[in-house]
mmCIF file of C-alpha atoms in Angstrom:
data_model
loop_
_atom_site.group_PDB
_atom_site.id
_atom_site.type_symbol
_atom_site.label_atom_id
_atom_site.label_comp_id
_atom_site.label_asym_id
_atom_site.label_seq_id
_atom_site.Cartn_x
_atom_site.Cartn_y
_atom_site.Cartn_z
ATOM 1 C CA UNK B 1443 78.961 148.247 68.631
ATOM 2 C CA UNK B 1444 82.651 147.513 69.200
ATOM 3 C CA UNK B 1445 84.016 145.467 72.090
ATOM 4 C CA UNK B 1446 84.332 147.331 75.392
ATOM 5 C CA UNK B 1447 87.699 148.994 75.930
ATOM 6 C CA UNK B 1448 89.130 151.236 78.613
ATOM 7 C CA UNK B 1449 90.655 154.384 77.196
ATOM 8 C CA UNK B 1450 92.326 157.157 79.065
ATOM 9 C CA UNK B 1451 92.864 155.440 82.415
ATOM 10 C CA UNK B 1452 95.086 157.919 84.237
ATOM 11 C CA UNK B 1453 96.286 158.256 87.806
ATOM 12 C CA UNK B 1454 98.295 161.028 89.397
ATOM 13 C CA UNK B 1455 100.971 158.583 90.604
ATOM 14 C CA UNK B 1456 104.567 158.758 89.440
ATOM 15 C CA UNK B 1457 106.094 155.334 88.814
ATOM 16 C CA UNK B 1458 108.317 154.308 91.707
ATOM 17 C CA UNK B 1459 106.892 156.792 94.181
ATOM 18 C CA UNK B 1460 106.254 155.893 97.811
ATOM 19 C CA UNK B 1461 102.901 156.727 99.364
ATOM 20 C CA UNK B 1462 102.019 156.673 103.045
ATOM 21 C CA UNK B 1463 98.736 156.573 104.974
ATOM 22 C CA UNK B 1464 96.479 159.566 104.238
ATOM 23 C CA UNK B 1465 98.036 160.050 100.779
ATOM 24 C CA UNK B 1466 95.445 160.337 98.038
ATOM 25 C CA UNK B 1467 95.326 158.998 94.499
ATOM 26 C CA UNK B 1468 93.092 160.439 91.782
ATOM 27 C CA UNK B 1469 92.068 158.240 88.847
ATOM 28 C CA UNK B 1470 90.123 159.090 85.678
ATOM 29 C CA UNK B 1471 88.850 156.806 82.934
ATOM 30 C CA UNK B 1472 86.579 156.378 79.929
ATOM 31 C CA UNK B 1473 85.173 153.078 78.684
ATOM 32 C CA UNK B 1474 84.126 152.832 75.037
ATOM 33 C CA UNK B 1475 81.992 150.240 73.279
ATOM 34 C CA UNK B 1476 79.275 150.039 75.950
ATOM 35 C CA UNK B 1477 75.963 151.652 76.671
ATOM 36 C CA UNK B 1478 76.980 154.151 79.310
ATOM 37 C CA UNK B 1479 74.380 152.980 81.753
ATOM 38 C CA UNK B 1480 74.576 152.546 85.447
ATOM 39 C CA UNK B 1481 76.914 149.563 85.739
ATOM 40 C CA UNK B 1482 79.314 149.804 88.664
ATOM 41 C CA UNK B 1483 83.124 149.980 88.424
ATOM 42 C CA UNK B 1484 85.490 149.315 91.303
ATOM 43 C CA UNK B 1485 88.764 151.143 91.860
ATOM 44 C CA UNK B 1486 91.231 149.663 94.339
ATOM 45 C CA UNK B 1487 94.903 149.627 95.295
ATOM 46 C CA UNK B 1488 96.056 146.035 94.857
ATOM 47 C CA UNK B 1489 99.287 144.308 95.913
ATOM 48 C CA UNK B 1490 101.464 143.226 93.018
ATOM 49 C CA UNK B 1491 101.930 139.759 94.516
ATOM 50 C CA UNK B 1492 98.165 138.974 94.359
ATOM 51 C CA UNK B 1493 96.247 140.507 91.473
ATOM 52 C CA UNK B 1494 93.787 137.614 91.127
ATOM 53 C CA UNK B 1495 91.971 137.406 94.460
ATOM 54 C CA UNK B 1496 88.844 139.525 94.861
ATOM 55 C CA UNK B 1497 89.786 140.341 98.460
ATOM 56 C CA UNK B 1498 93.386 141.315 97.737
ATOM 57 C CA UNK B 1499 93.192 145.076 98.041
ATOM 58 C CA UNK B 1500 94.689 147.444 100.583
ATOM 59 C CA UNK B 1501 92.667 150.584 99.783
ATOM 60 C CA UNK B 1502 89.666 151.363 97.625
ATOM 61 C CA UNK B 1503 87.374 154.103 96.449
ATOM 62 C CA UNK B 1504 83.625 153.909 96.849
ATOM 63 C CA UNK B 1505 82.049 151.892 93.998
ATOM 64 C CA UNK B 1506 81.455 154.128 90.982
ATOM 65 C CA UNK B 1507 77.851 153.751 89.784
ATOM 66 C CA UNK B 1508 78.378 155.171 86.290
ATOM 67 C CA UNK B 1509 81.145 153.059 84.882
ATOM 68 C CA UNK B 1510 81.183 154.551 81.363
ATOM 69 C CA UNK B 1511 83.436 157.405 82.407
ATOM 70 C CA UNK B 1512 84.387 158.947 85.651
ATOM 71 C CA UNK B 1513 86.936 159.769 88.246
ATOM 72 C CA UNK B 1514 87.495 158.780 91.839
ATOM 73 C CA UNK B 1515 89.844 159.460 94.708
ATOM 74 C CA UNK B 1516 91.390 156.763 96.862
ATOM 75 C CA UNK B 1517 92.756 157.790 100.250
ATOM 76 C CA UNK B 1518 95.345 155.397 101.658
ATOM 77 C CA UNK B 1519 93.984 154.335 105.080
ATOM 78 C CA UNK B 1520 96.023 154.246 108.294
ATOM 79 C CA UNK B 1521 96.155 150.448 108.020
ATOM 80 C CA UNK B 1522 95.731 148.112 105.086
ATOM 81 C CA UNK B 1523 92.146 146.975 104.470
ATOM 82 C CA UNK B 1524 93.541 143.442 104.188
ATOM 83 C CA UNK B 1525 95.847 142.414 107.040
ATOM 84 C CA UNK B 1526 97.557 139.875 104.768
ATOM 85 C CA UNK B 1527 99.206 142.818 102.989
ATOM 86 C CA UNK B 1528 100.666 145.295 105.538
ATOM 87 C CA UNK B 1529 102.133 148.630 104.425
ATOM 88 C CA UNK B 1530 105.784 147.644 104.618
ATOM 89 C CA UNK B 1531 107.260 148.826 101.302
ATOM 90 C CA UNK B 1532 104.372 146.991 99.666
ATOM 91 C CA UNK B 1533 104.553 147.082 95.845
ATOM 92 C CA UNK B 1534 101.100 147.972 94.490
ATOM 93 C CA UNK B 1535 99.116 149.213 91.507
ATOM 94 C CA UNK B 1536 95.750 150.920 91.153
ATOM 95 C CA UNK B 1537 93.324 148.676 89.259
ATOM 96 C CA UNK B 1538 90.003 149.651 87.695
ATOM 97 C CA UNK B 1539 87.717 146.586 87.519
ATOM 98 C CA UNK B 1540 84.631 146.686 85.327
ATOM 99 C CA UNK B 1541 81.598 144.423 84.937
ATOM 100 C CA UNK B 1542 82.662 143.900 81.300
ATOM 101 C CA UNK B 1543 85.561 141.575 82.217
ATOM 102 C CA UNK B 1544 88.153 144.204 81.381
ATOM 103 C CA UNK B 1545 90.429 146.134 83.694
ATOM 104 C CA UNK B 1546 93.166 148.763 83.631
ATOM 105 C CA UNK B 1547 96.252 149.130 85.824
ATOM 106 C CA UNK B 1548 98.310 152.126 86.918
ATOM 107 C CA UNK B 1549 102.068 152.354 87.194
ATOM 108 C CA UNK B 1550 103.902 150.499 89.950
ATOM 109 C CA UNK B 1551 104.438 152.261 93.284
ATOM 110 C CA UNK B 1552 105.021 151.487 96.961
ATOM 111 C CA UNK B 1553 103.059 152.016 100.139
ATOM 112 C CA UNK B 1554 105.009 152.316 103.356
ATOM 113 C CA UNK B 1555 103.997 153.041 106.952
ATOM 114 C CA UNK B 1556 106.265 156.098 106.923
ATOM 115 C CA UNK B 1557 107.918 158.095 104.161
ATOM 116 C CA UNK B 1558 111.171 156.844 102.637
ATOM 117 C CA UNK B 1559 112.938 158.211 99.584
ATOM 118 C CA UNK B 1560 111.486 156.677 96.408
ATOM 119 C CA UNK B 1561 113.821 154.001 95.068
ATOM 120 C CA UNK B 1562 116.924 156.006 95.874
ATOM 121 C CA UNK B 1563 120.344 155.625 94.263
ATOM 122 C CA UNK B 1564 121.706 153.224 96.876
ATOM 123 C CA UNK B 1565 118.751 150.868 96.327
ATOM 124 C CA UNK B 1566 119.343 150.930 92.560
ATOM 125 C CA UNK B 1567 123.067 150.275 93.039
ATOM 126 C CA UNK B 1568 122.319 147.409 95.411
ATOM 127 C CA UNK B 1569 120.097 145.827 92.743
ATOM 128 C CA UNK B 1570 122.868 146.197 90.156
ATOM 129 C CA UNK B 1571 125.518 144.769 92.492
ATOM 130 C CA UNK B 1572 123.234 141.855 93.267
ATOM 131 C CA UNK B 1573 122.956 141.130 89.541
ATOM 132 C CA UNK B 1574 126.738 141.320 89.102
ATOM 133 C CA UNK B 1575 127.296 139.083 92.117
ATOM 134 C CA UNK B 1576 124.758 136.574 90.796
ATOM 135 C CA UNK B 1577 126.506 136.505 87.409
ATOM 136 C CA UNK B 1578 129.878 136.077 89.094
ATOM 137 C CA UNK B 1579 128.597 133.159 91.133
ATOM 138 C CA UNK B 1580 127.128 131.531 88.023
ATOM 139 C CA UNK B 1581 130.506 131.838 86.296
ATOM 140 C CA UNK B 1582 132.239 130.415 89.360
ATOM 141 C CA UNK B 1583 129.775 127.528 89.536
ATOM 142 C CA UNK B 1584 130.221 126.702 85.848
ATOM 143 C CA UNK B 1585 133.990 126.859 86.123
ATOM 144 C CA UNK B 1586 133.998 124.773 89.289
ATOM 145 C CA UNK B 1587 131.893 122.086 87.589
ATOM 146 C CA UNK B 1588 134.479 121.866 84.820
ATOM 147 C CA UNK B 1589 137.428 122.086 87.191
ATOM 148 C CA UNK B 1590 137.687 118.341 87.565
ATOM 149 C CA UNK B 1591 138.964 118.343 83.960
ATOM 150 C CA UNK B 1592 141.330 121.242 84.244
ATOM 151 C CA UNK B 1593 142.208 122.377 87.750
ATOM 152 C CA UNK B 1594 144.179 125.460 86.655
ATOM 153 C CA UNK B 1595 141.373 126.840 84.480
ATOM 154 C CA UNK B 1596 138.917 126.221 87.323
ATOM 155 C CA UNK B 1597 141.106 128.015 89.837
ATOM 156 C CA UNK B 1598 141.641 130.960 87.474
ATOM 157 C CA UNK B 1599 137.895 131.179 86.869
ATOM 158 C CA UNK B 1600 137.156 131.209 90.585
ATOM 159 C CA UNK B 1601 139.724 133.954 91.141
ATOM 160 C CA UNK B 1602 138.237 136.047 88.322
ATOM 161 C CA UNK B 1603 134.712 135.541 89.653
ATOM 162 C CA UNK B 1604 135.768 136.448 93.195
ATOM 163 C CA UNK B 1605 137.610 139.562 91.976
ATOM 164 C CA UNK B 1606 134.625 140.743 89.937
ATOM 165 C CA UNK B 1607 132.393 140.273 92.990
ATOM 166 C CA UNK B 1608 134.809 142.225 95.218
ATOM 167 C CA UNK B 1609 135.120 145.010 92.624
ATOM 168 C CA UNK B 1610 131.329 145.246 92.338
ATOM 169 C CA UNK B 1611 131.050 145.525 96.120
ATOM 170 C CA UNK B 1612 133.788 148.182 96.269
ATOM 171 C CA UNK B 1613 132.091 150.177 93.494
ATOM 172 C CA UNK B 1614 128.760 149.924 95.277
ATOM 173 C CA UNK B 1615 130.260 151.083 98.579
ATOM 174 C CA UNK B 1616 132.055 153.959 96.855
ATOM 175 C CA UNK B 1617 128.873 155.091 95.066
ATOM 176 C CA UNK B 1618 126.782 154.711 98.212
ATOM 177 C CA UNK B 1619 129.317 156.627 100.329
ATOM 178 C CA UNK B 1620 129.504 159.467 97.783
ATOM 179 C CA UNK B 1621 125.748 159.603 97.056
#
């Protein structure tokens, strides 16, 4: 008999979507390489920032008594089942845990107390501008560290870094305003 493996773990979640209380998630799976007995699998919505703790879940389905293959529905409760992880744009996955020391994860999604647009354009542009700004500041820092050797090169580098930061901010504002 081959080693246990999870095949065909599917959820009806689109990556990047935002769910709210009373939303439901359907999961289906098949485990190969085991005697399809009556071992129990657990299906839970887990926060991305704590995938190791056994109590770190915010929603769960009833334990599934026939782990070999099955499906289950998780309904997002009104409040998180673990108060350490409130529904405040919480990044989560659905994880299938098995008694065979293997697990499967879904795509990444959010849970929020109320509906917000899923990772909209302005949020993506803000992430990009943050990356540009961070690069600009790294350039400025590197140039400033060398500026004690050559003041003019340091000053020119700072000006270039500042201009690239300002241009990134202007582009972000323009895109956000026209979105």
